[in-house]
PDB file of N, CA and C in Angstrom:
ATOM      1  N   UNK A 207     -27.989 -12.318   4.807  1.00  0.00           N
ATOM      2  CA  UNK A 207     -27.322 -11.039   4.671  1.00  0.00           C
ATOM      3  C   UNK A 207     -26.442 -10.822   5.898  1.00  0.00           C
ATOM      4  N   UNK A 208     -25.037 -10.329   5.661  1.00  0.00           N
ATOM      5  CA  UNK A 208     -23.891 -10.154   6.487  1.00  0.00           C
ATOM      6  C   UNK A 208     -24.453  -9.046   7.478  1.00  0.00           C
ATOM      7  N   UNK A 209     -25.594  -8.784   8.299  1.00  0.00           N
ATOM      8  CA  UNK A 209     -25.893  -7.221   8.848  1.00  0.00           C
ATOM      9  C   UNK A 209     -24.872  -7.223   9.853  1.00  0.00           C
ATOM     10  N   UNK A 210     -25.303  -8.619  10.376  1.00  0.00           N
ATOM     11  CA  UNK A 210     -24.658  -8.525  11.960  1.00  0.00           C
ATOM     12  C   UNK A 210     -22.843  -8.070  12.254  1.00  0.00           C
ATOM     13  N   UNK A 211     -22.030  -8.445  11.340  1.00  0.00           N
ATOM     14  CA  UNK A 211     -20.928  -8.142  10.967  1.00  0.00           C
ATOM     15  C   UNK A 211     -20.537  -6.490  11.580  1.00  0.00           C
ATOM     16  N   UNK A 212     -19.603  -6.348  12.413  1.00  0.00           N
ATOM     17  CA  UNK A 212     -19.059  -5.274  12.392  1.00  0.00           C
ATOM     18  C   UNK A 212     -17.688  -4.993  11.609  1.00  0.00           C
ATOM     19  N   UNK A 213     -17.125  -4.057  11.748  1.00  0.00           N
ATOM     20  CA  UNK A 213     -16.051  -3.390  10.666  1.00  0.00           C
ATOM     21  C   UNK A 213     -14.676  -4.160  11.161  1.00  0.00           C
ATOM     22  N   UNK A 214     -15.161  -3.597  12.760  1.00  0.00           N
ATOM     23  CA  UNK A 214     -13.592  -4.373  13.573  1.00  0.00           C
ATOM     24  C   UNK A 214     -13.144  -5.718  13.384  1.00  0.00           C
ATOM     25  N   UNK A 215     -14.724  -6.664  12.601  1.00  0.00           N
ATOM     26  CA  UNK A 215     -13.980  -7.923  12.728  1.00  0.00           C
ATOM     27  C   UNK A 215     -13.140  -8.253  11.362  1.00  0.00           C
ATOM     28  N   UNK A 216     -12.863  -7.846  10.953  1.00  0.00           N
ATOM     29  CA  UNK A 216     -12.204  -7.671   9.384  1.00  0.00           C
ATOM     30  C   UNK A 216     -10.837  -7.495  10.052  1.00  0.00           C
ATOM     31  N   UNK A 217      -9.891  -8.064   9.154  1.00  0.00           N
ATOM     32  CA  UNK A 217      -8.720  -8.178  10.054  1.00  0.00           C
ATOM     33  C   UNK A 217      -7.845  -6.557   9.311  1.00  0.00           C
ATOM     34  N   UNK A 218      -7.094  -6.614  10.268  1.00  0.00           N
ATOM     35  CA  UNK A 218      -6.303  -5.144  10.241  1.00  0.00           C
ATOM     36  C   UNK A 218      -5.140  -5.490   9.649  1.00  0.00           C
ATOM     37  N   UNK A 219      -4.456  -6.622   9.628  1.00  0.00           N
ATOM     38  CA  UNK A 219      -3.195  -7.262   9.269  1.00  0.00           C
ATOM     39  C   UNK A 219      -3.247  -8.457   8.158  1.00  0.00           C
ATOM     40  N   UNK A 220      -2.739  -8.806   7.307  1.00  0.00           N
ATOM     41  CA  UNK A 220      -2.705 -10.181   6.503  1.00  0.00           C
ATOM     42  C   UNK A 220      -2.452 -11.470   7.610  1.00  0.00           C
ATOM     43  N   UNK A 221      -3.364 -12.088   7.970  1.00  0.00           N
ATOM     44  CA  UNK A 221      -2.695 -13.327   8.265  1.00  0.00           C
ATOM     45  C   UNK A 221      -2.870 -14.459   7.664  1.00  0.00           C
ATOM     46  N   UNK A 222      -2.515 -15.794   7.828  1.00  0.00           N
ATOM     47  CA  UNK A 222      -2.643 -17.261   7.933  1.00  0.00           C
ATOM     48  C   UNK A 222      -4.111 -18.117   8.239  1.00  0.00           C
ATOM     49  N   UNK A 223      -4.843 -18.146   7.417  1.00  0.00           N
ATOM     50  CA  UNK A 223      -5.822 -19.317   8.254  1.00  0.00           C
ATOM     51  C   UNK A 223      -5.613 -20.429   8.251  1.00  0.00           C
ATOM     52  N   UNK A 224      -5.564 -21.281   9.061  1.00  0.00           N
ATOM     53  CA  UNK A 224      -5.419 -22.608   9.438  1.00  0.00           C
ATOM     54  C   UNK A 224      -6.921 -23.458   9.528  1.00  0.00           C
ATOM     55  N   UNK A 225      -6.738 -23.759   8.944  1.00  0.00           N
ATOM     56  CA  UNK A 225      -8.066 -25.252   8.910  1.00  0.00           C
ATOM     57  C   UNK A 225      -7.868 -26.894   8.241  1.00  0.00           C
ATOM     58  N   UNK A 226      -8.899 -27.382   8.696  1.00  0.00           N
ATOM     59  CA  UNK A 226      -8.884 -28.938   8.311  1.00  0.00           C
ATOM     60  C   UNK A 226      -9.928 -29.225   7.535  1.00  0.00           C
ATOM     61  N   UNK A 227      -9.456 -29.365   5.930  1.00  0.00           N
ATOM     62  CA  UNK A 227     -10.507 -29.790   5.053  1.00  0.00           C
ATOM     63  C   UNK A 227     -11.391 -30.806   4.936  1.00  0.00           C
ATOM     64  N   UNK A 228     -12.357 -31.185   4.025  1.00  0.00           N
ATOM     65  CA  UNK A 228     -13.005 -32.219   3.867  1.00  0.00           C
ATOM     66  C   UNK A 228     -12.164 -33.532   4.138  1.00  0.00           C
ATOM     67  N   UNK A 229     -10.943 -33.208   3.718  1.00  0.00           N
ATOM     68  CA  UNK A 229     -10.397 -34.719   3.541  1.00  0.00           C
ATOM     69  C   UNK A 229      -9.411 -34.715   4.782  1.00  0.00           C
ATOM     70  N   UNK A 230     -10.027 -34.215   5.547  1.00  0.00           N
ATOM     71  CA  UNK A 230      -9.622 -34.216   7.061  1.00  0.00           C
ATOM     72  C   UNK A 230      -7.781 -33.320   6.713  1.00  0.00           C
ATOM     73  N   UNK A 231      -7.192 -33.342   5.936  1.00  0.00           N
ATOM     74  CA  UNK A 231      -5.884 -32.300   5.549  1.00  0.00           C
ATOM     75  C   UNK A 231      -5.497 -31.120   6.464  1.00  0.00           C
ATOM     76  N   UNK A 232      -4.826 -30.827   6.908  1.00  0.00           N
ATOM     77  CA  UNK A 232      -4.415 -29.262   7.460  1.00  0.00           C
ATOM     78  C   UNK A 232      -4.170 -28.431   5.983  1.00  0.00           C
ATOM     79  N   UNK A 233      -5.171 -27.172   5.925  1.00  0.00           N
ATOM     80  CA  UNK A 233      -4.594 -26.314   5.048  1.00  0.00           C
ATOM     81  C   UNK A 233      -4.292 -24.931   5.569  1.00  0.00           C
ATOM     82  N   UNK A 234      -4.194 -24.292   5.126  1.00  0.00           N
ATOM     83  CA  UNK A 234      -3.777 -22.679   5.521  1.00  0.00           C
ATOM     84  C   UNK A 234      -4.033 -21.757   3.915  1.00  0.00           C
ATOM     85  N   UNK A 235      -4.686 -20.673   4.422  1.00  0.00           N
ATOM     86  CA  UNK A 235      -4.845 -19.636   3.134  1.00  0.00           C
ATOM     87  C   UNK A 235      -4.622 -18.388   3.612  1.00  0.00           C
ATOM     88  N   UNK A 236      -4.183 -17.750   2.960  1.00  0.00           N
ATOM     89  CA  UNK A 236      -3.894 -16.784   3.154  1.00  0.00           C
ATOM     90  C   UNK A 236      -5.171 -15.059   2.973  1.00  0.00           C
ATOM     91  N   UNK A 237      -4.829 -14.275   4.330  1.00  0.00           N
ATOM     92  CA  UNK A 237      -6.451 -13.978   4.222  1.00  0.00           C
ATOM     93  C   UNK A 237      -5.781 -12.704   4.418  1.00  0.00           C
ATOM     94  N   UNK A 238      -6.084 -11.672   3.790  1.00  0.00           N
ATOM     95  CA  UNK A 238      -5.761  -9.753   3.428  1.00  0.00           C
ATOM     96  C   UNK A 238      -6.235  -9.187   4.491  1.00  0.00           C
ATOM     97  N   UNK A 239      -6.191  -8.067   4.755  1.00  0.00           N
ATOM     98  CA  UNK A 239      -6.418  -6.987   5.307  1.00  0.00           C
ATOM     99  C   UNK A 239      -7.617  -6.423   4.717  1.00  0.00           C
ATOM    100  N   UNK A 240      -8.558  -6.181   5.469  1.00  0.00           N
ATOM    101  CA  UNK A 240      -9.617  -6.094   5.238  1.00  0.00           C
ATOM    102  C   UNK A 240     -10.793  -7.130   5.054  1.00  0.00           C
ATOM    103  N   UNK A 241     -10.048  -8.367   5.303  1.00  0.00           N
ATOM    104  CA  UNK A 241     -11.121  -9.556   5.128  1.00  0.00           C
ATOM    105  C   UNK A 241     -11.274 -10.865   6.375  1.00  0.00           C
ATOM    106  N   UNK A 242     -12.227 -11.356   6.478  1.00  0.00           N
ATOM    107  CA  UNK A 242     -12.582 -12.148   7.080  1.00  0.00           C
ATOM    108  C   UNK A 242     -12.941 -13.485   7.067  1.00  0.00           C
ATOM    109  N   UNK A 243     -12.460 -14.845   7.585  1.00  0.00           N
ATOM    110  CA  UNK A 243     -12.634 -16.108   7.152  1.00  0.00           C
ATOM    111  C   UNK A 243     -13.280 -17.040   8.084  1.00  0.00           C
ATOM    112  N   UNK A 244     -13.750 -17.872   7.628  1.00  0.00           N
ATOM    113  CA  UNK A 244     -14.504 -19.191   8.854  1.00  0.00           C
ATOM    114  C   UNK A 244     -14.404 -19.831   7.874  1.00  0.00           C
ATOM    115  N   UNK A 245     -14.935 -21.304   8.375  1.00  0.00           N
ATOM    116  CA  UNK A 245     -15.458 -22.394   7.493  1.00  0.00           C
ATOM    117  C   UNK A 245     -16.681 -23.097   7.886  1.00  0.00           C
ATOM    118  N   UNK A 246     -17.258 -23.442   6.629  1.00  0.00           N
ATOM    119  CA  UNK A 246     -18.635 -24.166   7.020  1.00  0.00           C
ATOM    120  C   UNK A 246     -18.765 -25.048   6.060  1.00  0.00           C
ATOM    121  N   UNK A 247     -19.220 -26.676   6.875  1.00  0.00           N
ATOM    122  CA  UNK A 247     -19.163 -27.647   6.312  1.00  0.00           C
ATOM    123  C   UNK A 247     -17.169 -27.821   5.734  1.00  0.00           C
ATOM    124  N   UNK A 248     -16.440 -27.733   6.070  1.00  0.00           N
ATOM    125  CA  UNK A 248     -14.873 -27.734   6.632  1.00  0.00           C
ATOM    126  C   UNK A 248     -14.934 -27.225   5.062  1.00  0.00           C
ATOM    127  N   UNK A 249     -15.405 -25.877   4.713  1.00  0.00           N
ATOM    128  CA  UNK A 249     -14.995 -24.890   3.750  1.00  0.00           C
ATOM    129  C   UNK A 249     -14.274 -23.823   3.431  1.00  0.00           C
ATOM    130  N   UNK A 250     -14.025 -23.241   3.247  1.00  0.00           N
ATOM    131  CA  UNK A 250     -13.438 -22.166   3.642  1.00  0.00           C
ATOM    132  C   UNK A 250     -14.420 -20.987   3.244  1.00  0.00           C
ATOM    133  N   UNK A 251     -14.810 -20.145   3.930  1.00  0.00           N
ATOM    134  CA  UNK A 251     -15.246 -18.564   3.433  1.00  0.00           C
ATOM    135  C   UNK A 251     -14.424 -17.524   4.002  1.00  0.00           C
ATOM    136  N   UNK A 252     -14.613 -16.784   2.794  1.00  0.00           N
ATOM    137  CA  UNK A 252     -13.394 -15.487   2.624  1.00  0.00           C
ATOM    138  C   UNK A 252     -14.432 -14.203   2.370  1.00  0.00           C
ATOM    139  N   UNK A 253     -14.927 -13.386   3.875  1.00  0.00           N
ATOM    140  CA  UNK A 253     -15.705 -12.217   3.191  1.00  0.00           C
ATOM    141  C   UNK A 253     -14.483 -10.961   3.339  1.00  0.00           C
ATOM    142  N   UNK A 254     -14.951  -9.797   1.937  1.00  0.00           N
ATOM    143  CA  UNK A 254     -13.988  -8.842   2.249  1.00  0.00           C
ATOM    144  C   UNK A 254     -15.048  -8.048   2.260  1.00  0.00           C
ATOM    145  N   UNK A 255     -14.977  -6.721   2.616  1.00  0.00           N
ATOM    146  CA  UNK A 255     -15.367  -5.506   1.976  1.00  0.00           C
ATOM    147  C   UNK A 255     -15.244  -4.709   0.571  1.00  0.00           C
ATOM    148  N   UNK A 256     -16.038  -4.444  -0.457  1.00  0.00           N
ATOM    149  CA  UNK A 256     -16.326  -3.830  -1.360  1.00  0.00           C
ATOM    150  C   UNK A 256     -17.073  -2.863  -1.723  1.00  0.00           C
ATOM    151  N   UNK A 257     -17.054  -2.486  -3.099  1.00  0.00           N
ATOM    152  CA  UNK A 257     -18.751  -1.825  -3.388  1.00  0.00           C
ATOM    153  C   UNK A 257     -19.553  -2.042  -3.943  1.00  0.00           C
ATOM    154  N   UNK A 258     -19.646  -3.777  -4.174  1.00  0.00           N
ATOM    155  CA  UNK A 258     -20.668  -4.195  -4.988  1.00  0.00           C
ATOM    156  C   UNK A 258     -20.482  -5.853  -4.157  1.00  0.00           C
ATOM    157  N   UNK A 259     -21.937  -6.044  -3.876  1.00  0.00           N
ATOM    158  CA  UNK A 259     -21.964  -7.514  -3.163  1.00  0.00           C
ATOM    159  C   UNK A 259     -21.412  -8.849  -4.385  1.00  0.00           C
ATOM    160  N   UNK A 260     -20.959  -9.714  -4.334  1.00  0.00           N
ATOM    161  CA  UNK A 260     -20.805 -10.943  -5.470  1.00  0.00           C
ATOM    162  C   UNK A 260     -19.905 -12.178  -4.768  1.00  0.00           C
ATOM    163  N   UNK A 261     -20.478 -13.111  -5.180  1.00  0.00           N
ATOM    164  CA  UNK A 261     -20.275 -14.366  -4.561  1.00  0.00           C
ATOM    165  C   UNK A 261     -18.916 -15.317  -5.921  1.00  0.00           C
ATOM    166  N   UNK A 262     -18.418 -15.968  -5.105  1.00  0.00           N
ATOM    167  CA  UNK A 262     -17.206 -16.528  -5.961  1.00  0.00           C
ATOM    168  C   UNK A 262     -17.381 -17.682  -5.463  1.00  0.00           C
ATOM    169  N   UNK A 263     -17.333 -19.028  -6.590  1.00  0.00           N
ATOM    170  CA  UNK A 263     -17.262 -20.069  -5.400  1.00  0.00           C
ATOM    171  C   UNK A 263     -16.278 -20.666  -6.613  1.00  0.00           C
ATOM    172  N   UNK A 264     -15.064 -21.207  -5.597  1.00  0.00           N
ATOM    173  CA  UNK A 264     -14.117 -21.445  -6.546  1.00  0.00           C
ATOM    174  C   UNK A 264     -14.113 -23.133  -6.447  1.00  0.00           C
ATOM    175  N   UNK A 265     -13.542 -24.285  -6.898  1.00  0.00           N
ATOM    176  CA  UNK A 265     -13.851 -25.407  -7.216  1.00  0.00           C
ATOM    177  C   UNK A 265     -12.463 -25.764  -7.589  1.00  0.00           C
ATOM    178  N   UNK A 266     -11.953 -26.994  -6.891  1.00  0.00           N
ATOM    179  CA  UNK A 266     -10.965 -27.747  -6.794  1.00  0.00           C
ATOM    180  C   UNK A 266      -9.891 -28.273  -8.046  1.00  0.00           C
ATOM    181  N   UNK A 267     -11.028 -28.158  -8.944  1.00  0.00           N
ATOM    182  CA  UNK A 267     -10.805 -28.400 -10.720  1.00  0.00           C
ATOM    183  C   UNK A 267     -10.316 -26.689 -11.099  1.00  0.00           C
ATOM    184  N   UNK A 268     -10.397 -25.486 -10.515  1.00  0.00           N
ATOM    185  CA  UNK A 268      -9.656 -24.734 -10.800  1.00  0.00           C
ATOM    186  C   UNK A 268     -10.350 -23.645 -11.388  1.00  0.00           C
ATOM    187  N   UNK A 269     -11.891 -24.207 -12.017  1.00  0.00           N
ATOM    188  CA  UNK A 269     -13.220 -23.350 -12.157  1.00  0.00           C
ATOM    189  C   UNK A 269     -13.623 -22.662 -11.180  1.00  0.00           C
ATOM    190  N   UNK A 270     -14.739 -21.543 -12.040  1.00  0.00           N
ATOM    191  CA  UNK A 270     -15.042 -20.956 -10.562  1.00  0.00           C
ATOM    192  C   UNK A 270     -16.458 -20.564 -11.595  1.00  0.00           C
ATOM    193  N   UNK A 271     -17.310 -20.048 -10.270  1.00  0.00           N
ATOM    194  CA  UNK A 271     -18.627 -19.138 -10.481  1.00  0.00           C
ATOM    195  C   UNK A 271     -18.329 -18.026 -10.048  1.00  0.00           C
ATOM    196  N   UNK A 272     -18.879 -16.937 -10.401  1.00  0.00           N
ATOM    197  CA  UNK A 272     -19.070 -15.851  -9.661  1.00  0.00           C
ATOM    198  C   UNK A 272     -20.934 -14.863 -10.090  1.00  0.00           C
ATOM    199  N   UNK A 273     -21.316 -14.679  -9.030  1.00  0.00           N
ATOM    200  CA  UNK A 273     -22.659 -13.849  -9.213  1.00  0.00           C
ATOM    201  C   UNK A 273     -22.731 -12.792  -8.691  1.00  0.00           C
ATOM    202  N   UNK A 274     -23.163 -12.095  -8.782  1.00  0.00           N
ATOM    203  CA  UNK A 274     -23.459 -10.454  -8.531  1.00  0.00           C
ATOM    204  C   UNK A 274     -24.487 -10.169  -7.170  1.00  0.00           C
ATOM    205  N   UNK A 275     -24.421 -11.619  -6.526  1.00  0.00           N
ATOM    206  CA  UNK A 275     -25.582 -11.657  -4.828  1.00  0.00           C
ATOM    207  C   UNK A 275     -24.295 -12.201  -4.181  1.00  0.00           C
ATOM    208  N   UNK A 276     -25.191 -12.459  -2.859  1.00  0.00           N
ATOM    209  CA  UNK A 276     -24.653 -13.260  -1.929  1.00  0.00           C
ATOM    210  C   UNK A 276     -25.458 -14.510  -1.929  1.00  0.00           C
ATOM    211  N   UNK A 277     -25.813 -15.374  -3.213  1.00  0.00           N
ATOM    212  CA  UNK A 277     -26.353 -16.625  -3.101  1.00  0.00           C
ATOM    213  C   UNK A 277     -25.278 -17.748  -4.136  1.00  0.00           C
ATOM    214  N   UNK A 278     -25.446 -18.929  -3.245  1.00  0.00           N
ATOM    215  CA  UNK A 278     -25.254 -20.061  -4.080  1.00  0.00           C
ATOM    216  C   UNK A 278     -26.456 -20.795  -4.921  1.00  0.00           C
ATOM    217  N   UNK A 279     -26.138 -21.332  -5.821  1.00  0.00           N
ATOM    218  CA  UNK A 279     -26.889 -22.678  -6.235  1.00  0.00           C
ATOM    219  C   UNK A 279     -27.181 -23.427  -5.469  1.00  0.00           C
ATOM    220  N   UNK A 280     -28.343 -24.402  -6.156  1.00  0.00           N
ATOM    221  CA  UNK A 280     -28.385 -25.902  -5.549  1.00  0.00           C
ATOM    222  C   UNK A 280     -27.576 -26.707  -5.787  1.00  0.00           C
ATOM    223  N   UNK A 281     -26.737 -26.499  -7.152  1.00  0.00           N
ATOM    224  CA  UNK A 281     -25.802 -27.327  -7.092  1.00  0.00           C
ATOM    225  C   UNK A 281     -24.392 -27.152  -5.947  1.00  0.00           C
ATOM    226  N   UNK A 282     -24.125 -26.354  -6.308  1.00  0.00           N
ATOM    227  CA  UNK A 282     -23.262 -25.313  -4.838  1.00  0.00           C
ATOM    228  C   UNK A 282     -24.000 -25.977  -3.663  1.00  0.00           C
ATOM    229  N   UNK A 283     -24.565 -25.730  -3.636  1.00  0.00           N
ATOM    230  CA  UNK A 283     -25.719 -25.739  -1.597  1.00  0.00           C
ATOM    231  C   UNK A 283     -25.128 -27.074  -1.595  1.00  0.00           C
ATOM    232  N   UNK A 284     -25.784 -28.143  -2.432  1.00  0.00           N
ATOM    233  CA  UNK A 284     -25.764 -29.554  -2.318  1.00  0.00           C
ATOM    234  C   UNK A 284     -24.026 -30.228  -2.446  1.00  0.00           C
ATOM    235  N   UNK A 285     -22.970 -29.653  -3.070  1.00  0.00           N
ATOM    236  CA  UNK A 285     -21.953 -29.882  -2.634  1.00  0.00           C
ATOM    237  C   UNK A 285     -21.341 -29.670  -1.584  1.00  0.00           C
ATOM    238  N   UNK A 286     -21.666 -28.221  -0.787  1.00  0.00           N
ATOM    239  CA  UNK A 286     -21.130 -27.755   0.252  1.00  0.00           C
ATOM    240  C   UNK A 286     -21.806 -28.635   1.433  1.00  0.00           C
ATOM    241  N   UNK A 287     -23.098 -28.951   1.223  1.00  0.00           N
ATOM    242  CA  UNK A 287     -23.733 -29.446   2.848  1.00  0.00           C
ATOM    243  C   UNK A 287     -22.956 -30.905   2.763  1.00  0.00           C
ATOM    244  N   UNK A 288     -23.496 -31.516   1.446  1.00  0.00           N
ATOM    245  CA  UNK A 288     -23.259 -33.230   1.208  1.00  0.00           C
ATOM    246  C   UNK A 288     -21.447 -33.767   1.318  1.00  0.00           C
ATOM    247  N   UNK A 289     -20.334 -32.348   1.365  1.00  0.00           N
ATOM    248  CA  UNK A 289     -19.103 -32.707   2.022  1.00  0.00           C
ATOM    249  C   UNK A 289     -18.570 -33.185   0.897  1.00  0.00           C
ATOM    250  N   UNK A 290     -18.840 -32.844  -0.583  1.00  0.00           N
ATOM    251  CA  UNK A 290     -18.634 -33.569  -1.572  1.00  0.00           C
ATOM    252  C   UNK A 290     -16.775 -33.455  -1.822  1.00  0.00           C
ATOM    253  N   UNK A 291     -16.807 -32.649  -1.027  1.00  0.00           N
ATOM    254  CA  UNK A 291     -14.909 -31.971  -1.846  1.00  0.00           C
ATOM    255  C   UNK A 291     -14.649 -31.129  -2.654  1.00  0.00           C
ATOM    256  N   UNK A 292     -16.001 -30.912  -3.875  1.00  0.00           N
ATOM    257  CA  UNK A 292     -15.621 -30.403  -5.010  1.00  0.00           C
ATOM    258  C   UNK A 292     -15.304 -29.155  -5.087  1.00  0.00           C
ATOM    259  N   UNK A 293     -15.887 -28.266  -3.843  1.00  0.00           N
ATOM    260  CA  UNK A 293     -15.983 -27.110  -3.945  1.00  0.00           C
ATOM    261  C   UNK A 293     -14.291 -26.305  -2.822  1.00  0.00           C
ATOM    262  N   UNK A 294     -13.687 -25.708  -3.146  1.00  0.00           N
ATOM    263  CA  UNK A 294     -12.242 -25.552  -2.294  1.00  0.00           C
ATOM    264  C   UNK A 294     -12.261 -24.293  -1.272  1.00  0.00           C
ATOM    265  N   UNK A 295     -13.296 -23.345  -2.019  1.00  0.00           N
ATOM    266  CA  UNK A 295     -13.389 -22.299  -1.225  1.00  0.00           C
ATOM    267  C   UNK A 295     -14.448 -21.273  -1.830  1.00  0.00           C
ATOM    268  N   UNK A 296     -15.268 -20.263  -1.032  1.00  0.00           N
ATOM    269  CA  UNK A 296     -16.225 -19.431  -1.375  1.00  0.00           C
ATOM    270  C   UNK A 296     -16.065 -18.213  -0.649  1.00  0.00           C
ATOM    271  N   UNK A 297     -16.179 -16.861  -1.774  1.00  0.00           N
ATOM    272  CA  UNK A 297     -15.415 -15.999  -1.525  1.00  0.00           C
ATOM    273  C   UNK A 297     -16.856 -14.564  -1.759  1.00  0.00           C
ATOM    274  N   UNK A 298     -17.064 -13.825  -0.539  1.00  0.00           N
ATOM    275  CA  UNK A 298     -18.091 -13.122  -0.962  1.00  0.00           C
ATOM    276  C   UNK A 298     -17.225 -11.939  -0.663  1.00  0.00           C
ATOM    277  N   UNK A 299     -17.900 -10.884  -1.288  1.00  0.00           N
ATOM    278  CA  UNK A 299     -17.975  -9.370  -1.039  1.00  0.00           C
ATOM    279  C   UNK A 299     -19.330  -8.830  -0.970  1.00  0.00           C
ATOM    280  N   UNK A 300     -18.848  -7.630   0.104  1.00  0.00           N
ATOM    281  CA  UNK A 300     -20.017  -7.221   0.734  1.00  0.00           C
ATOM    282  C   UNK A 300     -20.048  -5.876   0.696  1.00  0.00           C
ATOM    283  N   UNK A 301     -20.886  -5.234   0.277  1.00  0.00           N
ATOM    284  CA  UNK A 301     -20.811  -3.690  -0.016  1.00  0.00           C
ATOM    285  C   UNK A 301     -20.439  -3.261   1.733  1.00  0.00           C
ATOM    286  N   UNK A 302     -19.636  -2.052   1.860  1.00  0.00           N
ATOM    287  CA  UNK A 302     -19.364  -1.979   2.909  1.00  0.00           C
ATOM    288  C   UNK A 302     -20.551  -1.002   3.791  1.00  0.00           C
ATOM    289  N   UNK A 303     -21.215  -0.563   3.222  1.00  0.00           N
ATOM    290  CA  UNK A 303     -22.769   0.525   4.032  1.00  0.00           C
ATOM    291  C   UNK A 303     -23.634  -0.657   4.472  1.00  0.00           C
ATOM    292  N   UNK A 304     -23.373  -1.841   4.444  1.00  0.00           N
ATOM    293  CA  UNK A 304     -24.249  -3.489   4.933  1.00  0.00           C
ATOM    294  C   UNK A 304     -23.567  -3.365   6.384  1.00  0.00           C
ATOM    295  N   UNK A 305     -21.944  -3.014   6.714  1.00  0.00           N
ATOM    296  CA  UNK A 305     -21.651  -3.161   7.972  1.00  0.00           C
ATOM    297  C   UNK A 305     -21.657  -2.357   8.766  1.00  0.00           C
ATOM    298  N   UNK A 306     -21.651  -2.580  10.097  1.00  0.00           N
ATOM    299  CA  UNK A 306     -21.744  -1.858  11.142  1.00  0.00           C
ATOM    300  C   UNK A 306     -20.320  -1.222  11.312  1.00  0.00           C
ATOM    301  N   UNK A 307     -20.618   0.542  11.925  1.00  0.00           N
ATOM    302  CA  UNK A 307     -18.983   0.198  12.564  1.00  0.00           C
ATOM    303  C   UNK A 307     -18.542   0.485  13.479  1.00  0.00           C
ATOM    304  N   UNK A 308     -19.703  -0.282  14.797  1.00  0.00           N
ATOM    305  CA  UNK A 308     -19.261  -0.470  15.698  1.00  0.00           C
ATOM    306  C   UNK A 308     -19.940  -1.692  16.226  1.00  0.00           C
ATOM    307  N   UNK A 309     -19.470  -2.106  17.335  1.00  0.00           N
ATOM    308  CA  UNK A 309     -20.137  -3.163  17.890  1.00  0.00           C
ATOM    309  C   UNK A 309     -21.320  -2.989  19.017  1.00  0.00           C
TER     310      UNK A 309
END
């Protein structure tokens, strides 16, 4: 669960993320106002603020999941740790009374 998260770190402006994918690639995505990105396992995650928590995990083939938590699968888990590629990016929302708003 996102507790630790404060409000400020959510960006104030649209910018650019820059990262290096599985297949070692430079990519860049584009990340809103109001949202926040890292990568894990050279993934991309995209949290925003909402009013209902739900997980998106979108997939290279152009499919996607989406669930109504903040959990993946095992099949999910096991692509994301094992570096498989398949997965392109994972996209949560987080009810916003989960964040802090201050630091």
């Amino acid at each position: 669960m996102p507790t630790l998260l404060n409000a400020t770190e959510f960006l104030q402006q649209p910018a650019l993320f820059h990262y290096q994918d599985i297949l070692k690639g430079n990519q860049s995505i584009e990340v809103s106002r109001g949202e926040l990105a890292f990568t894990y396992c050279q993934v991309p995650f995209i949290y925003k603020l909402g009013e209902k928590n739900s997980t998106t995990v979108e997939y290279r083939n152009g499919n996607s999941i989406t669930r109504d938590n903040h959990n993946i699968g095992a099949v999910e888990a096991e692509a994301l740790f094992e570096r498989t590629g398949e997965i392109s990016c994972i996209k949560m929302t987080i009810e916003s009374s989960l964040i802090r708003d201050e630091g």
